[in-house]
CSV table of C-alpha atoms in Angstrom, one decimal:
chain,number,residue,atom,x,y,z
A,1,UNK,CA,11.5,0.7,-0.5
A,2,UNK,CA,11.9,3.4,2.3
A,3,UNK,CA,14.8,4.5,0.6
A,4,UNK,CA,13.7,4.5,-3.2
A,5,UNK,CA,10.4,7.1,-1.3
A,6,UNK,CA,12.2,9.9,-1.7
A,7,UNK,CA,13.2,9.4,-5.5
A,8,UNK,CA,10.6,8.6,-6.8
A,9,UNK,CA,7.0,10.7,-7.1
A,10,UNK,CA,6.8,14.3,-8.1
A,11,UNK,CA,10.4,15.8,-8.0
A,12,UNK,CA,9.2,19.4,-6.6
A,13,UNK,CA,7.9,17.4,-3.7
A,14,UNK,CA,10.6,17.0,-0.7
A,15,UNK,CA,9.3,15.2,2.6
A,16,UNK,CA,6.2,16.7,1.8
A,17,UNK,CA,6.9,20.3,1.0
A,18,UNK,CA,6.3,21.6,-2.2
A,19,UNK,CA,9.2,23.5,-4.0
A,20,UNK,CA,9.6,26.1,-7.3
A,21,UNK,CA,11.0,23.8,-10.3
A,22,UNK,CA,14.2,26.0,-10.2
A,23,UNK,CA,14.8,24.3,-6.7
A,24,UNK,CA,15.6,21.1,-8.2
A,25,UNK,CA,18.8,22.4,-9.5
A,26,UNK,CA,19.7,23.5,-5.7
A,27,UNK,CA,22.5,20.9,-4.3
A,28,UNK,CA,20.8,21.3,-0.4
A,29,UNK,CA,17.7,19.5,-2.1
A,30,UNK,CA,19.7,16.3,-3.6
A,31,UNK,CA,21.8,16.6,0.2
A,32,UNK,CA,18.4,15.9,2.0
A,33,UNK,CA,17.3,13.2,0.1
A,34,UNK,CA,20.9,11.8,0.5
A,35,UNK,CA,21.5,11.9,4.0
A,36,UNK,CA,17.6,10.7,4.2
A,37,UNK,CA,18.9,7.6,2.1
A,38,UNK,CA,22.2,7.5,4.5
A,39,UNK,CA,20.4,7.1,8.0
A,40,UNK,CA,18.0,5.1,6.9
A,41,UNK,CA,20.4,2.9,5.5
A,42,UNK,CA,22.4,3.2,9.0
A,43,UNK,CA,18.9,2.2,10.7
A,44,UNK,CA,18.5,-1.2,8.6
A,45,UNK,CA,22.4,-2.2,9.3
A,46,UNK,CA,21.9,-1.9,12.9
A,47,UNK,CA,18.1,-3.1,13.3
A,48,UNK,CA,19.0,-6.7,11.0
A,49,UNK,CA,22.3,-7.2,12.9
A,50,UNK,CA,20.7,-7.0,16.2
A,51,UNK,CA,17.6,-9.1,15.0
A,52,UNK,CA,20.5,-12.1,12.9
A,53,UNK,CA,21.7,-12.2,16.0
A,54,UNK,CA,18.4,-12.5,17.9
A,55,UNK,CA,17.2,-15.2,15.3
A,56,UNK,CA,21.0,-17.0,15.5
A,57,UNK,CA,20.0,-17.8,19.5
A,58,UNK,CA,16.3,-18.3,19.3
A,59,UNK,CA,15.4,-19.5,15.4
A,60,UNK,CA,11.8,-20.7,17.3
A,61,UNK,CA,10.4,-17.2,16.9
A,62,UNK,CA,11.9,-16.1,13.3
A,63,UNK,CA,7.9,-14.5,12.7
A,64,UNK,CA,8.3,-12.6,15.5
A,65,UNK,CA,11.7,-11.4,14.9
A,66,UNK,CA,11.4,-10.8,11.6
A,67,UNK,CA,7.8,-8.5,12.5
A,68,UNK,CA,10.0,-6.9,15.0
A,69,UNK,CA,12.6,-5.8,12.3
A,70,UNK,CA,9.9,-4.3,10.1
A,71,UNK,CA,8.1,-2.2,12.6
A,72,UNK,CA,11.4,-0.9,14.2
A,73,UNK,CA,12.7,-0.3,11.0
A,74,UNK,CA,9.2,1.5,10.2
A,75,UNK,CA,9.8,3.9,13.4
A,76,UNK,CA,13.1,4.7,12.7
A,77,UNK,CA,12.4,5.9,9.0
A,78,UNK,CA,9.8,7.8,10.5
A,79,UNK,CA,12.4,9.6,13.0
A,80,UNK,CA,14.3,10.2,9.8
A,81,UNK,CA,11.7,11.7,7.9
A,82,UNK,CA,10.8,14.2,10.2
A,83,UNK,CA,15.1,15.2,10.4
A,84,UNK,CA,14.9,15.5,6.7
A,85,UNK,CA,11.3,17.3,6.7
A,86,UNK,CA,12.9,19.7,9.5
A,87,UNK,CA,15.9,20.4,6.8
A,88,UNK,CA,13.9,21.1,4.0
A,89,UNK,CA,11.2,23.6,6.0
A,90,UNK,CA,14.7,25.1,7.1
A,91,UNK,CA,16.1,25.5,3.5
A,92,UNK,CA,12.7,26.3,2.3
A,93,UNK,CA,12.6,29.6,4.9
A,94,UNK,CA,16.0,30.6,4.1
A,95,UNK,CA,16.0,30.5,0.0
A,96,UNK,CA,12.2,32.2,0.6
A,97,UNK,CA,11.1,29.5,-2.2
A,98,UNK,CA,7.5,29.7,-2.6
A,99,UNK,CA,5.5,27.0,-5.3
A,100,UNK,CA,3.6,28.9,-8.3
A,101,UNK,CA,0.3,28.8,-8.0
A,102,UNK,CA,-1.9,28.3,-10.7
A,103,UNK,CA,-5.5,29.1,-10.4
A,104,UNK,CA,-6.8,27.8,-13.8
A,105,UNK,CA,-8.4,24.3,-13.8
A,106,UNK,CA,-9.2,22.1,-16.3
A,107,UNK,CA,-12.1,18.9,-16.5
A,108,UNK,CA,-13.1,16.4,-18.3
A,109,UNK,CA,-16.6,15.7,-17.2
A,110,UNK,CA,-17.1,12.4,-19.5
A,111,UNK,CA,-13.4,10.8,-18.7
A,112,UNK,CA,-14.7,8.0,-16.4
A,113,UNK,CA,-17.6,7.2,-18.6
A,114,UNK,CA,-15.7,7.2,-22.3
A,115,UNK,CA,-12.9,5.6,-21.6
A,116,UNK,CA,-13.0,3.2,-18.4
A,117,UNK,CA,-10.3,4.3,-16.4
A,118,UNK,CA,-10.2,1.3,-14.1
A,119,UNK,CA,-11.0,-2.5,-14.4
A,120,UNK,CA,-14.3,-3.8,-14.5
A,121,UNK,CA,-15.2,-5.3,-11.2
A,122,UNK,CA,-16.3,-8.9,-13.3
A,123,UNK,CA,-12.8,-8.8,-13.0
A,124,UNK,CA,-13.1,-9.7,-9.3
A,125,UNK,CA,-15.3,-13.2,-10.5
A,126,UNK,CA,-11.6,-14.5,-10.9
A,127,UNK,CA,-10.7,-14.2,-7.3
A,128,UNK,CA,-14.4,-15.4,-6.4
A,129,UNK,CA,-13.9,-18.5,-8.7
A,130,UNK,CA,-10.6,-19.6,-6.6
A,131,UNK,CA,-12.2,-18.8,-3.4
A,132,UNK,CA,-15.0,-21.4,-5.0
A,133,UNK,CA,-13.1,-23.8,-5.9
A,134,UNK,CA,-11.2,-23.9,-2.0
A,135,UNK,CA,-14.6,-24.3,-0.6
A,136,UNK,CA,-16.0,-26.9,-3.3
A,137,UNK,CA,-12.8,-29.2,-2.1
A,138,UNK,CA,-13.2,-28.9,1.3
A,139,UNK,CA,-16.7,-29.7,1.5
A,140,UNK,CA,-15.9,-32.5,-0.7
A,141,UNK,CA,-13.2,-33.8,0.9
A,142,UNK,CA,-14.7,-33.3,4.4
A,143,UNK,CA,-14.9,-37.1,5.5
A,144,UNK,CA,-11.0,-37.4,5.0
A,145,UNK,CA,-10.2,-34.1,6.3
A,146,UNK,CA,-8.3,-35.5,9.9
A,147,UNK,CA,-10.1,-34.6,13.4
A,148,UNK,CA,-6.8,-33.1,14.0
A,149,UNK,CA,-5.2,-30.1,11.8
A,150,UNK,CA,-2.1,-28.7,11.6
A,151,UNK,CA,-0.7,-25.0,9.7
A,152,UNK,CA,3.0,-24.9,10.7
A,153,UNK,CA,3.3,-24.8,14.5
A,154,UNK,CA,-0.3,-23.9,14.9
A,155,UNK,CA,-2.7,-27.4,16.0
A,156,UNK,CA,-6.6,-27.3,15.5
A,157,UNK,CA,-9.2,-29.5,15.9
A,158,UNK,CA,-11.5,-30.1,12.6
A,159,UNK,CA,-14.8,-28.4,12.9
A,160,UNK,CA,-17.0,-26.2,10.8
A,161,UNK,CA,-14.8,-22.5,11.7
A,162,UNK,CA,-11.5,-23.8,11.7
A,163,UNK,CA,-12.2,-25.6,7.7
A,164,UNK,CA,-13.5,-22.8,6.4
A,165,UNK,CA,-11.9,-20.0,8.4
A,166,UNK,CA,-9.1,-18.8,5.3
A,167,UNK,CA,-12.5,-18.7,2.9
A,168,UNK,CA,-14.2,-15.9,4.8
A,169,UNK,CA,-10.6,-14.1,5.1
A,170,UNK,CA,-10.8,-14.9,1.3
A,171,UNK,CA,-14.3,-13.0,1.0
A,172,UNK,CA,-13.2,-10.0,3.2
A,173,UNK,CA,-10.5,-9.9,0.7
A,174,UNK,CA,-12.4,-9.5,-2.3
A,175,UNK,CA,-15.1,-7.0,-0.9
A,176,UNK,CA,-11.9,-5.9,0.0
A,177,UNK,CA,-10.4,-5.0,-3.2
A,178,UNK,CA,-13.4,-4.3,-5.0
A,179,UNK,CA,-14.1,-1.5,-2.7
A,180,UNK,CA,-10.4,-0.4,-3.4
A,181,UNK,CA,-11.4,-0.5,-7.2
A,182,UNK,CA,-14.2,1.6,-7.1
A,183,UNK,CA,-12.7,4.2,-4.8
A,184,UNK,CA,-9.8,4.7,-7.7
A,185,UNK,CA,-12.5,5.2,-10.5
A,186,UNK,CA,-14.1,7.7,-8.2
A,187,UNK,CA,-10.8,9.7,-7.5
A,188,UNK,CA,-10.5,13.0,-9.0
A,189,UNK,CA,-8.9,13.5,-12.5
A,190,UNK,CA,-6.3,16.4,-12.3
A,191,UNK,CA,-5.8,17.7,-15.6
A,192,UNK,CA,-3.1,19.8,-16.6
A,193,UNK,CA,-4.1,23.3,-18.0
A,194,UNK,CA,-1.0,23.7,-20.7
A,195,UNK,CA,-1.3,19.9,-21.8
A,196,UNK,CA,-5.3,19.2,-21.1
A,197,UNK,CA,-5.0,15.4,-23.5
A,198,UNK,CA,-2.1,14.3,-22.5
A,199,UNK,CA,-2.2,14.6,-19.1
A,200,UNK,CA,-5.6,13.6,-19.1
A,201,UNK,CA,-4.3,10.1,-20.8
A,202,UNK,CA,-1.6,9.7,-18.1
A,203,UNK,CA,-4.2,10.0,-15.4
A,204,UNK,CA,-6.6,7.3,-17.5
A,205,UNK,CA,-3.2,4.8,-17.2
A,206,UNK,CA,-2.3,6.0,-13.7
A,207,UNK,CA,-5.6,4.9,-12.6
A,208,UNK,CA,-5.7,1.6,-14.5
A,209,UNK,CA,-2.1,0.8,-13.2
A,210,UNK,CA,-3.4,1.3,-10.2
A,211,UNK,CA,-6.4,-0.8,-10.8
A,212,UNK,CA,-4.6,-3.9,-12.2
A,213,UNK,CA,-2.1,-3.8,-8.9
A,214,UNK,CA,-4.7,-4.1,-6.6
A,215,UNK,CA,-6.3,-6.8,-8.6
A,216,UNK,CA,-3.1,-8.8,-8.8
A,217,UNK,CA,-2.5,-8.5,-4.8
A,218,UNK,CA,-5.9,-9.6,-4.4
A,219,UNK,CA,-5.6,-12.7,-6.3
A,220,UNK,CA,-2.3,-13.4,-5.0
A,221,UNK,CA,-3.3,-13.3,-1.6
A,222,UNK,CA,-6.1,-15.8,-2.1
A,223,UNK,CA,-4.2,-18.2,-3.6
A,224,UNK,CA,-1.9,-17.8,-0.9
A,225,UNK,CA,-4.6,-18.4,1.5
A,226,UNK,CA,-5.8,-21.7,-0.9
A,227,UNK,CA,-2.6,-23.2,-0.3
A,228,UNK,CA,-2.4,-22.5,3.6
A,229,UNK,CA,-6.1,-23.7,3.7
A,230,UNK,CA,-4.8,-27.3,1.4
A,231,UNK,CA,-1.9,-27.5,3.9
A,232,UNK,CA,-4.4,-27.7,7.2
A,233,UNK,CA,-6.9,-29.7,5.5
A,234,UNK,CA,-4.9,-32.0,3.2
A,235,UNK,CA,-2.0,-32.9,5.0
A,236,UNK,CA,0.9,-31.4,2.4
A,237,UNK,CA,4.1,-31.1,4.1
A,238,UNK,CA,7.7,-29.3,3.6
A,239,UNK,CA,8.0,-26.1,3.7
A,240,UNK,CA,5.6,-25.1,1.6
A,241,UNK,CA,3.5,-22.7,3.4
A,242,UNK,CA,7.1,-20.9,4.1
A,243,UNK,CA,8.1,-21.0,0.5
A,244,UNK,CA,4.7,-19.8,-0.9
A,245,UNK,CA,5.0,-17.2,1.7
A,246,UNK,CA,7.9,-15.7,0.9
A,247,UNK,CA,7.0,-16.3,-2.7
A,248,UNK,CA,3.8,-13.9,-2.1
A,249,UNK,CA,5.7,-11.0,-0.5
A,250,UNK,CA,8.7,-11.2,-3.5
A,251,UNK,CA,6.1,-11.0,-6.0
A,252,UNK,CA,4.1,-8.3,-4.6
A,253,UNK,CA,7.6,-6.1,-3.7
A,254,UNK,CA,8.8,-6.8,-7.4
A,255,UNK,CA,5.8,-5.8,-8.9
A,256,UNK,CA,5.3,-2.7,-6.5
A,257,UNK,CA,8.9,-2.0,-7.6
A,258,UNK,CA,8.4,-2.5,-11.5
A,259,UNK,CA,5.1,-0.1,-11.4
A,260,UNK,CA,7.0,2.6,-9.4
A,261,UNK,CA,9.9,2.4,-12.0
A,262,UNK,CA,7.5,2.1,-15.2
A,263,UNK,CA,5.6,5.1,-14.0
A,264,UNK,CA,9.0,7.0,-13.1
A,265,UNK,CA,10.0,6.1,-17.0
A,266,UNK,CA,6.4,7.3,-18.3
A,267,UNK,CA,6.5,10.7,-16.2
A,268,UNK,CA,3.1,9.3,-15.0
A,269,UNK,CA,4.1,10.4,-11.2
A,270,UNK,CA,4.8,13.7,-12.4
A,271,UNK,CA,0.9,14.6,-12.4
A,272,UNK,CA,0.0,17.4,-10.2
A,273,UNK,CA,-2.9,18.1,-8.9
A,274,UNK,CA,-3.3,21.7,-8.3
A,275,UNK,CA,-6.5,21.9,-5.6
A,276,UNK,CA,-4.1,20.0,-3.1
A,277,UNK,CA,-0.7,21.2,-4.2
A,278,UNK,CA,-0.6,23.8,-0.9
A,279,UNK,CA,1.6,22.8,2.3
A,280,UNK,CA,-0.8,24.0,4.6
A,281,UNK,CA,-3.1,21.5,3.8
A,282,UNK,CA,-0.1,18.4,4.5
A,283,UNK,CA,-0.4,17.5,8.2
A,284,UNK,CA,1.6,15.0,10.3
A,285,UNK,CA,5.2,15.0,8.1
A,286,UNK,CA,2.9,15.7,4.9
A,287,UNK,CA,1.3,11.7,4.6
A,288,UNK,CA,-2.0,13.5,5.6
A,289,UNK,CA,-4.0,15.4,3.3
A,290,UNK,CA,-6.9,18.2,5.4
A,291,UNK,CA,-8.5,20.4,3.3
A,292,UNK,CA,-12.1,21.5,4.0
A,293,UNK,CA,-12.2,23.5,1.3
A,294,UNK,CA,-12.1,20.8,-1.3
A,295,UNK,CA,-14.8,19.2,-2.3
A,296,UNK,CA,-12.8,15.9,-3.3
A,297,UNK,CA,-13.0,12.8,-1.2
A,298,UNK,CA,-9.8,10.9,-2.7
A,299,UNK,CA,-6.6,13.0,-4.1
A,300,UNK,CA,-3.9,12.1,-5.4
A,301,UNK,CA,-1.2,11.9,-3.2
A,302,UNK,CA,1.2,14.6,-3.0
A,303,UNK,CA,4.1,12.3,-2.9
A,304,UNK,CA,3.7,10.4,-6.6
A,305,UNK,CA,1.9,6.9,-5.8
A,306,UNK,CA,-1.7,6.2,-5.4
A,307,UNK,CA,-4.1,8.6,-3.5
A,308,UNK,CA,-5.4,9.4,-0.3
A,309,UNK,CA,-7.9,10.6,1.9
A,310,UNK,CA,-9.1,13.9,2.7
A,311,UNK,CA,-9.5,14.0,6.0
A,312,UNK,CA,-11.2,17.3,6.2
A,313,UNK,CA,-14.7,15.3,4.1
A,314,UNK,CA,-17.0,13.9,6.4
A,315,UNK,CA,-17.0,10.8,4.4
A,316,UNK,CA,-13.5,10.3,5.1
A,317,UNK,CA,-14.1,9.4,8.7
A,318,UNK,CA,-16.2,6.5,7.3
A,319,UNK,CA,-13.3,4.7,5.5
A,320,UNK,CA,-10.6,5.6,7.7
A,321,UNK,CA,-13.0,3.4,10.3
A,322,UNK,CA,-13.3,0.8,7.5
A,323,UNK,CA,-9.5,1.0,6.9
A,324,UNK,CA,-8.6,0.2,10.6
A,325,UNK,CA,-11.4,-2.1,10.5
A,326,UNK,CA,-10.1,-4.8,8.4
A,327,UNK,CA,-6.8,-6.2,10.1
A,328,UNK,CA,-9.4,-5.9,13.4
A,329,UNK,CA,-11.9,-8.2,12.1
A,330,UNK,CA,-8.8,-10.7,10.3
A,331,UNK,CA,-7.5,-10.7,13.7
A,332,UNK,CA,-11.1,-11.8,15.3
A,333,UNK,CA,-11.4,-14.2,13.0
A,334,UNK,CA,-8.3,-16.3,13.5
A,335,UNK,CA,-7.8,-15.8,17.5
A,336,UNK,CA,-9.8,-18.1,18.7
A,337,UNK,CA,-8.0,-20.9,16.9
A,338,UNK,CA,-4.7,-19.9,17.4
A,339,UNK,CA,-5.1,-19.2,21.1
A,340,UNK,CA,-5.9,-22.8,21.3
């Protein structure tokens, strides 16, 4: 996935710097994103050797290992980003490549409201009806629920928080999601100027892609939390909350995979959006967008996938909060069990 970053999205775009279409044909440009796609590649040899090996002597603490490997891993492709990013300014300055900038805009002020570019939120009752039925069989189950429960290595004793604990992670997941899902219908349309319907149908399906992934994580993720909530409460045993585990993460990294490379196919990440397409306005290796000038709250991110935030709109300082808020209140939630 940290590899494939730097291939896929808007091909003018390199580490964040955007570059004249003629620069594509420019062999430094494919030599940055190779020897990117080399180090990092380098990083991931030396970070799983040295955590097999750490798992071979102490298999007890495969989470933590494994956690270990993604977060170093993380840190190390960040190091390698900002070589690469240093590269390309360098190349950048010394062919004097400068982006075209185009200063006429086109809108479609009735987009959102003709033709429904994300999924309904009724689509959300779904999730809400799974999270139902979890709670419906726990309550009716409770007199053979055991005093004593058990989710992998993890012991609790039977009580109103501990039975019900995965069903309010379940409803923080949904409001969740549905807040995600709003946020993309609200995020600005870019419309190209030469081609004003057709790009303005690619943004419609970029947008409902988008939609219809975050839907499908969300329900994912409360079934998952269904089955480690039936584990605890019902006794099942194997390694089932393992298997459906891993089964969660494959899913979602194939299908994350499978949109990136349908969109790729479609030109779909090839959608500019020309009030943000300025360097100046990329901060912190170009992953954060600043632009006080813009009205927008959400833009499309410079890099091909989804959106982001600009940070420069007071609003943004609300959902940046709300973003770091989340895994803070998950982690409130389940502490005080497992620090039993």
């Amino acid at each position: 996935m940290l590899i494939l970053q730097v291939y896929l999205g808007l091909r003018t775009v390199l580490f964040g710097l955007v570059l004249p279409e003629e620069a594509l044909k420019d062999h430094s440009v494919r030599a940055i994103r190779r020897n990117y796609a080399l180090l990092t590649s380098g990083f991931t040899v030396v970070i799983g050797g040295a955590c097999l090996y750490w798992l071979h002597h102490q298999p007890v603490r495969g989470l933590l290992i494994w956690i270990t490997a993604i977060l170093l891993l993380l840190i190390a492709s960040t190091f390698a980003v900002w070589l690469s990013r240093m590269s390309a300014q360098r190349l950048k300055a010394a062919r004097g490549w400068k982006a075209a900038r185009q200063t006429k805009r086109a809108a479609s002020l009735t987009a959102g409201r003709a033709h429904g570019p994300v999924l309904s939120s009724w689509w959300y009752s779904v999730n809400a009806g799974v999270m139902a039925l979890c709670i419906f069989f726990a309550i009716a189950k409770w007199d053979t629920i055991p005093q004593v429960l058990y989710l992998g290595k993890y012991i609790f004793h039977k009580t109103g928080w501990s039975v019900f604990m995965l069903n309010f992670v379940q409803a923080l997941n949904i409001t969740v999601f549905v807040s995600i899902n709003l946020l993309i219908s609200r995020a600005r349309t870019s419309l190209d100027p030469h081609d004003r319907k057709g790009s303005l149908q690619k943004q419609l399906k970029h947008k409902k892609i988008h939609s219809l992934l975050a839907w499908s994580a969300s329900l994912l993720m409360i079934v998952f939390d269904g089955v480690a909530q039936a584990i605890a409460l019902y006794g099942w045993k194997g390694n089932l909350l393992f298997l459906s585990g891993m089964a969660l993460v494959t899913v979602l990294f194939v299908a994350l995979i499978s949109v990136l490379l349908y969109m790729r196919t479609k030109g779909i990440d090839q959608l500019r959006d020309l009030p943000s397409m300025e360097d100046r306005h990329w901060k912190w290796l170009g992953l954060i967008y600043a632009n006080p000038e813009d009205p927008a709250l959400l833009v499309p991110n410079i890099h091909g996938f989804g959106w982001t935030i600009n940070m420069a709109n007071p609003r943004s300082k609300i959902i940046a909060a709300s973003i770091i808020a989340i895994p803070v209140i998950d982690f409130m939630l389940a502490f005080p069990l497992f620090n039993q």
